[in-house]
Amino acid sequence: MENKVKHVYRELLERSRDNIVLGSAQSVIHWDMETTMPPSAVEQRSLQLELLSRIGHQMSTNPEIGKLLRQVQTNPKYSELGKPEKRNVYLINKNYLEQISLPEKLVAEMAKQETVTVNIWKRAKAKKDYGLLKFELKKLFELNMQAAEILMDVKQVKTPYEALIDQFEPKMTTHRITEAFDKLQDGLRLLLNKIQEADKCSENKVLCQPVTVEVQRQISQLITQTLGYDTASPAANGRIDETEHPFTSGSYQDVRITTHYYVDDYTNSIFSVLHEAGHALYELNVNPEWRYQPIGSTCSYGIHESQSRFYENIIGRSKEFWTYFLPKLQKITPVLTETKIENFVHAINRVERSKIRIKADEITYNLHIIIRYEIERDLFGEKISIDELPQVWNEKYAKYLGVKINDDTEGVMQDTHWYSGLFGYFPSYALGNIYSGQITNALTEALPNWRNQLAQGKLKEINNWLKENIHHSSNLYDPEELIKNVTGKILDPQPFLQYLQNKFRENEV
């Protein structure tokens, strides 16, 4: 006869599986909303997402789950379960306790308000008018504050903001983040000053050549093909679409990315595709044995960003990658035929204090994130208000990056995150950069020749190392535990700073 604890465990997994499948359906609906949905469908879509959120909440809070959890956890044979099984129980229990603490009405209201607010953000951004947005953003913020205050006790955190961060980076505190970001910021400022003193050259024209959208679509396909993300074959498990703000959506065998094409800024789409393809490869490479289980998901948003930033920057801005890829680019982009690799690599690595996060270089990008982190922290700490966001934003950009914000489109409205209800997400980007530095060190120790392989367009060993050490672990560990397993250290900004110092030493790029 089967061990009773394993029988109950299987029942738990079946209930969890249904919720994961429902979540994947919601993901496709969100993808459609950002890519092909007609503008007039917003109200209908908000009702659909509200209903799906209610159904998901009802499924997650079914008392039968609590009963099954008690039966598993109190069973004398519980200790005989393996690590993956215990981790599944832990994750189901965590989600159950959090969901039963949240009123169904609040969950539904949040889902509906997110749809409304992000749609108004698009209109307000086009009109450069934050005033159009404030009322709906306040409502969304207040709903998130309510949820965060409820979740504080369940998650055992000290502040509402930490409750929100935990959704994206489990067990990460504001103290740990602030400590790491302060060290990161100190190192970045020293490096930034050195580079700016050394680099007085004028804007490099190689990046300003006009490239048609159709050619850029071909470039995107070449990039995904080179990285090993299949978006074109009959057995493709991905696709590339166009939207205002690039993102990745999906899991398992259906992972989709988006980009935005600018005729006069062709590298914008190149680096957004590299970035989103990094996300996609992580999702596609989670352990297939754990599909539709809680551990069959990715570890955290910070680890996710470590993968996207690795492919975008550590690979995508390296001389080795362009040694292989530039000739391919030149074949389909005649205006770049005479471009020399040294000039191209220098141009794509140019460091400049800028206003727009997604166009920022490797060094200043982190300052963009630190600004957003500090604003979020103070907003949920009730030190600033929604009305004050543009002013605070502009002041921090003047102080940290020395740039003047002319309107809210290039200021507080440039990102979709807050208007989509993703409060607490932003720290993940800089955490991802920090993790990527640590991961690169570990990769180099394991595969000393990886950069030479990259110069030949060979990414198989690189991809496999990431797959075996990061992707296949899926959600078996919390993020700092995973990083320690892979690199031997917990969160540490120094390897990333050292990577930047080596790269930009004596203004080599």
Short mmCIF file of C-alpha atoms in Angstrom, two decimals:
data_model
loop_
_atom_site.label_atom_id
_atom_site.label_comp_id
_atom_site.label_asym_id
_atom_site.label_seq_id
_atom_site.Cartn_x
_atom_site.Cartn_y
_atom_site.Cartn_z
CA MET A 1 0.00 0.00 0.00
CA GLU A 2 1.25 3.49 -0.88
CA ASN A 3 2.61 5.58 1.98
CA LYS A 4 -0.31 7.81 3.09
CA VAL A 5 1.82 10.95 3.26
CA LYS A 6 2.75 10.53 -0.40
CA HIS A 7 -0.88 9.99 -1.34
CA VAL A 8 -1.91 13.24 0.36
CA TYR A 9 1.10 14.99 -1.16
CA ARG A 10 -0.09 13.96 -4.65
CA GLU A 11 -3.51 15.46 -3.92
CA LEU A 12 -1.84 18.71 -2.92
CA LEU A 13 0.12 18.78 -6.16
CA GLU A 14 -3.02 18.18 -8.23
CA ARG A 15 -4.70 21.22 -6.69
CA SER A 16 -1.57 23.29 -7.17
CA ARG A 17 -1.31 22.19 -10.80
CA ASP A 18 -4.76 23.58 -11.62
CA ASN A 19 -3.80 26.97 -10.20
CA ILE A 20 -0.55 27.03 -12.20
CA VAL A 21 -2.44 26.22 -15.41
CA LEU A 22 -4.94 29.00 -14.66
CA GLY A 23 -2.03 31.39 -14.11
CA SER A 24 -0.58 30.46 -17.50
CA ALA A 25 -3.93 31.35 -19.10
CA GLN A 26 -3.89 34.73 -17.35
CA SER A 27 -0.38 35.25 -18.67
CA VAL A 28 -1.54 34.78 -22.28
CA ILE A 29 -4.39 37.24 -21.71
CA HIS A 30 -1.95 39.82 -20.33
CA TRP A 31 0.31 39.23 -23.33
CA ASP A 32 -2.59 39.81 -25.70
CA MET A 33 -3.53 42.99 -23.83
CA GLU A 34 -0.07 44.45 -24.47
CA THR A 35 0.36 43.27 -28.07
CA THR A 36 -2.75 42.76 -30.22
CA MET A 37 -5.82 43.74 -28.18
CA PRO A 38 -7.89 46.55 -29.77
CA PRO A 39 -8.02 49.75 -27.65
CA SER A 40 -11.76 49.58 -27.04
CA ALA A 41 -11.48 46.15 -25.36
CA VAL A 42 -9.96 47.52 -22.13
CA GLU A 43 -13.12 47.42 -20.03
CA GLN A 44 -13.96 43.89 -21.18
CA ARG A 45 -10.39 42.76 -20.49
CA SER A 46 -10.45 44.26 -16.99
CA LEU A 47 -13.58 42.24 -16.21
CA GLN A 48 -11.97 39.06 -17.56
CA LEU A 49 -8.87 39.51 -15.44
CA GLU A 50 -10.94 40.43 -12.40
CA LEU A 51 -12.93 37.18 -12.76
CA LEU A 52 -9.82 35.05 -13.33
CA SER A 53 -8.18 36.60 -10.26
CA ARG A 54 -11.24 35.76 -8.15
CA ILE A 55 -11.26 32.19 -9.45
CA GLY A 56 -7.54 31.84 -8.77
CA HIS A 57 -7.97 33.23 -5.27
CA GLN A 58 -10.86 30.84 -4.57
CA MET A 59 -8.80 27.90 -5.77
CA SER A 60 -5.80 28.97 -3.68
CA THR A 61 -7.87 29.42 -0.52
CA ASN A 62 -9.94 26.24 -0.73
CA PRO A 63 -10.09 24.90 2.87
CA GLU A 64 -9.29 21.45 1.50
CA ILE A 65 -5.74 22.72 0.78
CA GLY A 66 -5.32 23.67 4.43
CA LYS A 67 -6.60 20.25 5.47
CA LEU A 68 -4.18 18.46 3.11
CA LEU A 69 -1.29 20.60 4.30
CA ARG A 70 -1.97 19.67 7.93
CA GLN A 71 -2.19 16.00 7.03
CA VAL A 72 1.15 16.09 5.23
CA GLN A 73 3.05 18.22 7.75
CA THR A 74 1.86 16.28 10.83
CA ASN A 75 2.33 12.84 9.32
CA PRO A 76 5.12 10.84 11.04
CA LYS A 77 6.40 9.89 7.57
CA TYR A 78 6.81 13.55 6.48
CA SER A 79 10.55 13.41 7.15
CA GLU A 80 10.86 10.70 4.51
CA LEU A 81 9.88 13.10 1.74
CA GLY A 82 12.76 14.34 -0.45
CA LYS A 83 13.98 17.93 -0.68
CA PRO A 84 11.92 18.74 -3.82
CA GLU A 85 8.77 17.38 -2.20
CA LYS A 86 9.33 19.32 1.01
CA ARG A 87 10.01 22.47 -0.99
CA ASN A 88 6.72 21.99 -2.83
CA VAL A 89 4.90 21.67 0.49
CA TYR A 90 6.65 24.79 1.78
CA LEU A 91 5.71 26.84 -1.30
CA ILE A 92 2.10 25.65 -1.31
CA ASN A 93 1.81 26.44 2.39
CA LYS A 94 3.36 29.90 1.92
CA ASN A 95 0.97 30.74 -0.89
CA TYR A 96 -2.02 29.35 1.02
CA LEU A 97 -1.34 31.40 4.16
CA GLU A 98 -0.84 34.54 2.11
CA GLN A 99 -3.95 34.03 -0.01
CA ILE A 100 -6.30 33.23 2.86
CA SER A 101 -5.19 36.46 4.52
CA LEU A 102 -6.23 38.54 1.50
CA PRO A 103 -9.95 39.27 1.00
CA GLU A 104 -11.23 38.06 -2.35
CA LYS A 105 -12.74 41.49 -3.03
CA LEU A 106 -9.34 43.15 -2.62
CA VAL A 107 -7.65 40.67 -4.98
CA ALA A 108 -10.31 41.27 -7.64
CA GLU A 109 -10.18 45.06 -7.22
CA MET A 110 -6.40 45.04 -7.64
CA ALA A 111 -6.58 43.01 -10.86
CA LYS A 112 -9.24 45.29 -12.31
CA GLN A 113 -7.46 48.49 -11.25
CA GLU A 114 -4.15 47.34 -12.74
CA THR A 115 -5.82 46.93 -16.14
CA VAL A 116 -7.45 50.36 -15.93
CA THR A 117 -4.34 52.17 -14.68
CA VAL A 118 -1.91 50.76 -17.23
CA ASN A 119 -4.27 51.69 -20.06
CA ILE A 120 -4.57 55.27 -18.80
CA TRP A 121 -0.77 55.36 -18.39
CA LYS A 122 -0.42 54.73 -22.12
CA ARG A 123 -2.70 57.68 -22.92
CA ALA A 124 -1.15 59.96 -20.31
CA LYS A 125 2.35 59.14 -21.54
CA ALA A 126 1.38 59.94 -25.13
CA LYS A 127 -0.01 63.31 -23.99
CA LYS A 128 2.87 63.96 -21.55
CA ASP A 129 0.35 64.61 -18.80
CA TYR A 130 0.85 62.93 -15.40
CA GLY A 131 -2.27 64.69 -14.16
CA LEU A 132 -4.43 62.35 -16.25
CA LEU A 133 -2.98 59.44 -14.33
CA LYS A 134 -2.77 60.50 -10.70
CA PHE A 135 -6.30 59.57 -9.60
CA GLU A 136 -6.13 55.99 -10.90
CA LEU A 137 -2.55 55.53 -9.66
CA LYS A 138 -3.59 56.62 -6.17
CA LYS A 139 -6.32 53.99 -6.17
CA LEU A 140 -3.87 51.31 -7.28
CA PHE A 141 -1.30 52.39 -4.70
CA GLU A 142 -3.89 52.32 -1.89
CA LEU A 143 -5.01 48.81 -2.87
CA ASN A 144 -1.39 47.62 -2.86
CA MET A 145 -0.79 49.27 0.50
CA GLN A 146 -3.81 47.45 1.93
CA ALA A 147 -2.51 44.12 0.63
CA ALA A 148 1.02 44.82 1.86
CA GLU A 149 -0.15 45.71 5.37
CA ILE A 150 -2.16 42.48 5.53
CA LEU A 151 0.76 40.39 4.28
CA MET A 152 3.34 41.83 6.70
CA ASP A 153 2.41 39.42 9.49
CA VAL A 154 2.08 36.40 7.22
CA LYS A 155 5.44 37.01 5.56
CA GLN A 156 7.01 38.00 8.89
CA VAL A 157 8.51 41.22 7.55
CA LYS A 158 8.91 44.60 9.20
CA THR A 159 7.37 47.00 6.65
CA PRO A 160 4.67 47.00 3.95
CA TYR A 161 7.35 47.56 1.32
CA GLU A 162 9.23 44.43 2.40
CA ALA A 163 6.00 42.48 1.98
CA LEU A 164 5.88 43.66 -1.63
CA ILE A 165 9.57 42.93 -2.26
CA ASP A 166 9.08 39.38 -0.98
CA GLN A 167 6.74 38.70 -3.90
CA PHE A 168 9.64 39.23 -6.28
CA GLU A 169 12.72 38.46 -4.17
CA PRO A 170 11.78 36.07 -1.33
CA LYS A 171 13.38 36.70 2.07
CA MET A 172 15.20 39.82 0.88
CA THR A 173 15.02 42.74 3.33
CA THR A 174 15.33 46.47 2.70
CA HIS A 175 18.33 46.44 5.04
CA ARG A 176 20.16 43.92 2.80
CA ILE A 177 19.16 45.76 -0.36
CA THR A 178 20.11 49.20 0.95
CA GLU A 179 23.46 47.88 2.20
CA ALA A 180 24.25 46.29 -1.19
CA PHE A 181 23.01 49.29 -3.18
CA ASP A 182 25.05 51.73 -1.08
CA LYS A 183 28.23 49.74 -1.80
CA LEU A 184 27.26 49.46 -5.44
CA GLN A 185 26.55 53.16 -5.73
CA ASP A 186 29.88 54.16 -4.15
CA GLY A 187 31.79 51.98 -6.60
CA LEU A 188 29.77 53.17 -9.59
CA ARG A 189 30.33 56.84 -8.83
CA LEU A 190 34.11 56.41 -8.66
CA LEU A 191 34.09 54.47 -11.91
CA LEU A 192 31.72 56.91 -13.61
CA ASN A 193 33.90 59.90 -12.76
CA LYS A 194 37.03 58.17 -14.10
CA ILE A 195 35.39 57.21 -17.36
CA GLN A 196 33.89 60.62 -17.97
CA GLU A 197 37.24 62.27 -17.36
CA ALA A 198 38.85 59.92 -19.87
CA ASP A 199 36.16 59.92 -22.56
CA LYS A 200 35.58 63.30 -24.14
CA CYS A 201 34.76 61.97 -27.62
CA SER A 202 31.73 63.15 -29.57
CA GLU A 203 28.69 60.98 -30.20
CA ASN A 204 29.54 57.96 -32.32
CA LYS A 205 27.47 58.02 -35.51
CA VAL A 206 27.55 54.25 -35.94
CA LEU A 207 24.47 53.91 -33.73
CA CYS A 208 22.46 56.59 -35.54
CA GLN A 209 22.24 54.91 -38.93
CA PRO A 210 18.63 54.40 -40.11
CA VAL A 211 17.57 50.75 -40.22
CA THR A 212 14.09 49.79 -41.36
CA VAL A 213 11.73 47.93 -39.06
CA GLU A 214 11.66 44.97 -41.44
CA VAL A 215 15.46 44.63 -41.29
CA GLN A 216 15.35 44.96 -37.52
CA ARG A 217 12.90 42.07 -37.41
CA GLN A 218 15.43 39.97 -39.32
CA ILE A 219 18.14 41.02 -36.86
CA SER A 220 15.92 39.92 -33.96
CA GLN A 221 15.48 36.49 -35.52
CA LEU A 222 19.24 36.17 -36.00
CA ILE A 223 19.83 37.04 -32.35
CA THR A 224 17.35 34.51 -30.99
CA GLN A 225 18.72 31.86 -33.35
CA THR A 226 22.28 32.56 -32.16
CA LEU A 227 21.31 32.39 -28.49
CA GLY A 228 19.36 29.16 -28.91
CA TYR A 229 15.88 30.61 -28.34
CA ASP A 230 13.68 29.12 -31.08
CA THR A 231 11.17 31.63 -32.49
CA ALA A 232 11.10 30.53 -36.12
CA SER A 233 11.15 26.74 -36.67
CA PRO A 234 8.03 24.54 -36.97
CA ALA A 235 8.79 23.35 -33.41
CA ALA A 236 9.29 26.88 -32.02
CA ASN A 237 8.55 27.42 -28.33
CA GLY A 238 8.83 31.21 -28.53
CA ARG A 239 7.90 34.24 -30.58
CA ILE A 240 8.77 37.93 -30.90
CA ASP A 241 6.07 40.59 -31.00
CA GLU A 242 6.02 44.36 -30.78
CA THR A 243 4.78 46.52 -27.93
CA GLU A 244 5.42 49.85 -26.21
CA HIS A 245 7.49 48.36 -23.39
CA PRO A 246 9.44 45.09 -23.96
CA PHE A 247 8.59 42.13 -21.72
CA THR A 248 8.66 38.32 -21.51
CA SER A 249 5.57 36.23 -20.88
CA GLY A 250 4.88 32.52 -20.49
CA SER A 251 6.48 29.35 -19.18
CA TYR A 252 7.53 25.80 -20.08
CA GLN A 253 6.98 25.32 -23.83
CA ASP A 254 5.32 28.66 -24.58
CA VAL A 255 7.54 31.64 -23.73
CA ARG A 256 7.04 34.87 -25.69
CA ILE A 257 9.05 38.06 -25.84
CA THR A 258 8.35 41.53 -27.18
CA THR A 259 10.45 44.44 -28.37
CA HIS A 260 10.01 47.93 -29.81
CA TYR A 261 11.59 49.05 -33.07
CA TYR A 262 12.92 52.55 -33.72
CA VAL A 263 14.14 53.29 -37.26
CA ASP A 264 16.70 55.80 -35.97
CA ASP A 265 17.85 53.65 -33.01
CA TYR A 266 18.28 50.08 -34.20
CA THR A 267 20.41 48.97 -31.24
CA ASN A 268 17.49 49.60 -28.88
CA SER A 269 15.71 46.52 -30.21
CA ILE A 270 18.96 44.52 -30.39
CA PHE A 271 19.55 44.89 -26.67
CA SER A 272 15.91 44.48 -25.68
CA VAL A 273 15.80 41.19 -27.63
CA LEU A 274 19.04 40.03 -26.00
CA HIS A 275 17.58 40.94 -22.61
CA GLU A 276 14.18 39.31 -23.10
CA ALA A 277 15.72 36.23 -24.72
CA GLY A 278 17.75 35.77 -21.52
CA HIS A 279 14.48 35.73 -19.58
CA ALA A 280 12.96 33.31 -22.08
CA LEU A 281 15.85 30.83 -21.93
CA TYR A 282 15.52 30.69 -18.15
CA GLU A 283 11.79 29.94 -18.35
CA LEU A 284 12.28 27.31 -21.06
CA ASN A 285 15.04 25.55 -19.12
CA VAL A 286 13.38 24.98 -15.77
CA ASN A 287 13.54 21.32 -14.78
CA PRO A 288 10.98 19.55 -17.03
CA GLU A 289 10.34 16.93 -14.33
CA TRP A 290 8.85 19.69 -12.17
CA ARG A 291 6.45 21.26 -14.66
CA TYR A 292 3.17 22.40 -13.10
CA GLN A 293 4.62 22.08 -9.61
CA PRO A 294 5.48 25.07 -7.37
CA ILE A 295 9.19 24.22 -7.67
CA GLY A 296 8.80 24.10 -11.44
CA SER A 297 8.97 27.88 -11.60
CA THR A 298 11.87 30.31 -11.59
CA CYS A 299 13.66 31.20 -8.35
CA SER A 300 13.08 34.95 -8.14
CA TYR A 301 12.87 38.08 -10.25
CA GLY A 302 16.42 39.03 -9.22
CA ILE A 303 17.75 35.69 -10.49
CA HIS A 304 15.60 36.18 -13.59
CA GLU A 305 17.19 39.57 -14.16
CA SER A 306 20.65 38.07 -13.65
CA GLN A 307 19.98 35.93 -16.72
CA SER A 308 18.55 38.70 -18.89
CA ARG A 309 21.34 41.12 -17.94
CA PHE A 310 23.95 38.39 -18.53
CA TYR A 311 22.78 37.85 -22.11
CA GLU A 312 22.16 41.53 -22.76
CA ASN A 313 25.38 42.94 -21.34
CA ILE A 314 28.03 40.43 -20.35
CA ILE A 315 27.49 38.57 -23.62
CA GLY A 316 25.74 41.17 -25.77
CA ARG A 317 28.10 44.10 -25.17
CA SER A 318 31.28 42.03 -25.35
CA LYS A 319 33.81 42.25 -28.17
CA GLU A 320 33.71 38.46 -28.45
CA PHE A 321 29.99 38.37 -29.28
CA TRP A 322 30.33 41.04 -31.94
CA THR A 323 33.40 39.39 -33.45
CA TYR A 324 30.97 36.67 -34.47
CA PHE A 325 27.73 38.62 -34.88
CA LEU A 326 28.74 41.90 -36.55
CA PRO A 327 29.51 40.25 -39.93
CA LYS A 328 26.04 38.67 -39.82
CA LEU A 329 24.51 42.05 -39.01
CA GLN A 330 26.39 43.73 -41.86
CA LYS A 331 25.10 41.22 -44.41
CA ILE A 332 21.51 42.37 -43.92
CA THR A 333 22.24 45.98 -42.94
CA PRO A 334 24.12 47.68 -45.81
CA VAL A 335 24.56 50.99 -43.95
CA LEU A 336 26.85 49.17 -41.49
CA THR A 337 29.02 47.43 -44.09
CA GLU A 338 32.06 49.62 -43.46
CA THR A 339 31.70 49.66 -39.67
CA LYS A 340 34.78 48.47 -37.80
CA ILE A 341 34.27 46.24 -34.80
CA GLU A 342 36.38 48.46 -32.50
CA ASN A 343 34.18 51.48 -33.29
CA PHE A 344 30.98 49.46 -32.91
CA VAL A 345 31.94 47.90 -29.57
CA HIS A 346 33.09 51.27 -28.25
CA ALA A 347 29.78 52.85 -29.31
CA ILE A 348 27.51 50.26 -27.69
CA ASN A 349 29.49 50.53 -24.45
CA ARG A 350 29.62 54.31 -24.31
CA VAL A 351 28.92 55.56 -20.79
CA GLU A 352 26.64 58.57 -20.54
CA ARG A 353 24.44 60.11 -17.89
CA SER A 354 20.96 59.71 -19.37
CA LYS A 355 17.28 60.06 -18.52
CA ILE A 356 15.84 56.78 -19.82
CA ARG A 357 16.46 53.54 -17.92
CA ILE A 358 16.08 51.06 -20.77
CA LYS A 359 18.61 53.00 -22.87
CA ALA A 360 21.16 53.34 -20.07
CA ASP A 361 24.65 51.87 -20.14
CA GLU A 362 25.85 49.13 -17.77
CA ILE A 363 27.17 51.58 -15.19
CA THR A 364 24.49 54.27 -14.96
CA TYR A 365 21.63 51.75 -15.33
CA ASN A 366 22.07 50.80 -11.69
CA LEU A 367 21.66 54.42 -10.59
CA HIS A 368 18.33 54.50 -12.45
CA ILE A 369 17.24 51.48 -10.39
CA ILE A 370 18.52 52.85 -7.08
CA ILE A 371 16.44 56.01 -7.67
CA ARG A 372 13.30 53.94 -8.21
CA TYR A 373 14.05 51.76 -5.21
CA GLU A 374 14.43 54.76 -2.92
CA ILE A 375 11.21 56.32 -4.23
CA GLU A 376 9.24 53.10 -3.72
CA ARG A 377 10.67 52.64 -0.25
CA ASP A 378 9.74 56.19 0.75
CA LEU A 379 6.32 55.99 -0.93
CA PHE A 380 5.31 52.91 1.06
CA GLY A 381 7.03 54.37 4.11
CA GLU A 382 4.58 57.28 3.70
CA LYS A 383 7.40 59.83 3.43
CA ILE A 384 6.22 60.99 0.01
CA SER A 385 2.86 60.96 -1.80
CA ILE A 386 1.65 60.07 -5.29
CA ASP A 387 1.27 63.81 -6.01
CA GLU A 388 4.94 64.37 -5.19
CA LEU A 389 6.34 61.59 -7.40
CA PRO A 390 7.29 63.79 -10.38
CA GLN A 391 9.07 66.33 -8.19
CA VAL A 392 10.96 63.69 -6.18
CA TRP A 393 11.85 61.84 -9.37
CA ASN A 394 13.25 64.94 -11.04
CA GLU A 395 15.25 65.95 -7.95
CA LYS A 396 16.86 62.52 -7.67
CA TYR A 397 17.78 62.47 -11.35
CA ALA A 398 19.46 65.84 -10.98
CA LYS A 399 21.34 64.65 -7.88
CA TYR A 400 22.34 61.11 -8.92
CA LEU A 401 22.76 61.49 -12.67
CA GLY A 402 23.13 65.22 -13.20
CA VAL A 403 20.36 65.41 -15.81
CA LYS A 404 17.32 67.65 -16.08
CA ILE A 405 13.96 66.01 -16.71
CA ASN A 406 11.93 68.12 -19.15
CA ASP A 407 8.58 66.32 -18.93
CA ASP A 408 7.01 63.39 -17.10
CA THR A 409 7.14 61.14 -20.17
CA GLU A 410 10.92 60.99 -19.81
CA GLY A 411 10.46 61.14 -16.06
CA VAL A 412 8.04 59.40 -13.75
CA MET A 413 5.91 57.98 -16.57
CA GLN A 414 8.71 56.31 -18.55
CA ASP A 415 8.19 52.80 -17.08
CA THR A 416 5.08 50.63 -17.00
CA HIS A 417 5.81 48.95 -13.63
CA TRP A 418 4.01 51.17 -11.11
CA TYR A 419 1.01 51.56 -13.40
CA SER A 420 0.80 47.78 -13.75
CA GLY A 421 0.84 47.37 -9.95
CA LEU A 422 4.40 45.99 -9.86
CA PHE A 423 5.50 47.80 -6.73
CA GLY A 424 8.62 46.16 -5.30
CA TYR A 425 9.82 44.87 -8.68
CA PHE A 426 12.47 47.50 -9.47
CA PRO A 427 15.16 46.35 -6.98
CA SER A 428 15.28 43.05 -8.90
CA TYR A 429 17.08 44.71 -11.82
CA ALA A 430 20.09 45.90 -9.81
CA LEU A 431 20.05 42.71 -7.74
CA GLY A 432 20.17 40.87 -11.05
CA ASN A 433 23.24 42.84 -12.10
CA ILE A 434 24.95 42.02 -8.82
CA TYR A 435 24.08 38.32 -9.18
CA SER A 436 25.28 38.35 -12.81
CA GLY A 437 28.73 39.48 -11.68
CA GLN A 438 28.94 36.62 -9.22
CA ILE A 439 27.62 34.13 -11.80
CA THR A 440 30.15 35.31 -14.40
CA ASN A 441 32.99 34.62 -11.98
CA ALA A 442 31.68 31.11 -11.35
CA LEU A 443 31.19 30.51 -15.09
CA THR A 444 34.75 31.65 -15.83
CA GLU A 445 36.15 29.33 -13.19
CA ALA A 446 34.23 26.39 -14.65
CA LEU A 447 34.73 27.30 -18.34
CA PRO A 448 37.90 29.42 -18.66
CA ASN A 449 37.59 29.36 -22.46
CA TRP A 450 33.98 30.56 -22.69
CA ARG A 451 34.80 33.95 -24.21
CA ASN A 452 36.80 32.33 -27.02
CA GLN A 453 33.84 30.06 -27.70
CA LEU A 454 31.57 33.09 -27.80
CA ALA A 455 33.76 34.74 -30.44
CA GLN A 456 33.05 31.71 -32.65
CA GLY A 457 29.30 31.92 -32.04
CA LYS A 458 29.36 28.81 -29.87
CA LEU A 459 27.00 29.27 -26.94
CA LYS A 460 26.16 25.63 -26.27
CA GLU A 461 28.55 25.12 -23.33
CA ILE A 462 27.67 28.54 -21.85
CA ASN A 463 23.95 27.80 -22.14
CA ASN A 464 24.38 24.33 -20.68
CA TRP A 465 26.36 25.62 -17.70
CA LEU A 466 23.64 28.17 -16.92
CA LYS A 467 20.98 25.52 -17.46
CA GLU A 468 22.61 23.03 -15.10
CA ASN A 469 23.61 25.51 -12.38
CA ILE A 470 20.81 28.11 -12.45
CA HIS A 471 17.86 27.15 -14.62
CA HIS A 472 17.43 23.50 -13.60
CA SER A 473 17.39 24.44 -9.91
CA SER A 474 14.12 26.19 -10.75
CA ASN A 475 12.46 27.16 -7.45
CA LEU A 476 14.19 24.60 -5.25
CA TYR A 477 15.99 27.36 -3.31
CA ASP A 478 15.44 30.94 -2.24
CA PRO A 479 17.61 33.36 -4.26
CA GLU A 480 20.49 33.97 -1.85
CA GLU A 481 20.74 30.25 -1.14
CA LEU A 482 20.92 29.51 -4.86
CA ILE A 483 23.60 32.16 -5.41
CA LYS A 484 25.62 30.77 -2.52
CA ASN A 485 25.33 27.25 -3.95
CA VAL A 486 26.56 28.42 -7.36
CA THR A 487 29.18 31.02 -6.39
CA GLY A 488 30.09 30.27 -2.76
CA LYS A 489 28.88 33.68 -1.55
CA ILE A 490 25.63 35.44 -0.70
CA LEU A 491 24.70 38.78 -2.31
CA ASP A 492 27.97 40.60 -3.03
CA PRO A 493 28.33 43.69 -5.32
CA GLN A 494 32.12 43.40 -5.58
CA PRO A 495 32.36 40.88 -8.47
CA PHE A 496 30.04 43.02 -10.58
CA LEU A 497 32.02 46.17 -9.78
CA GLN A 498 35.24 44.31 -10.61
CA TYR A 499 33.76 43.17 -13.92
CA LEU A 500 32.94 46.80 -14.78
CA GLN A 501 36.37 48.02 -13.67
CA ASN A 502 38.10 45.39 -15.82
CA LYS A 503 35.92 46.18 -18.79
CA PHE A 504 36.25 49.94 -18.66
CA ARG A 505 39.86 50.09 -17.42
CA GLU A 506 41.71 52.95 -19.11
CA ASN A 507 38.62 53.54 -21.26
CA GLU A 508 39.27 50.41 -23.33
CA VAL A 509 35.67 50.38 -24.57
#
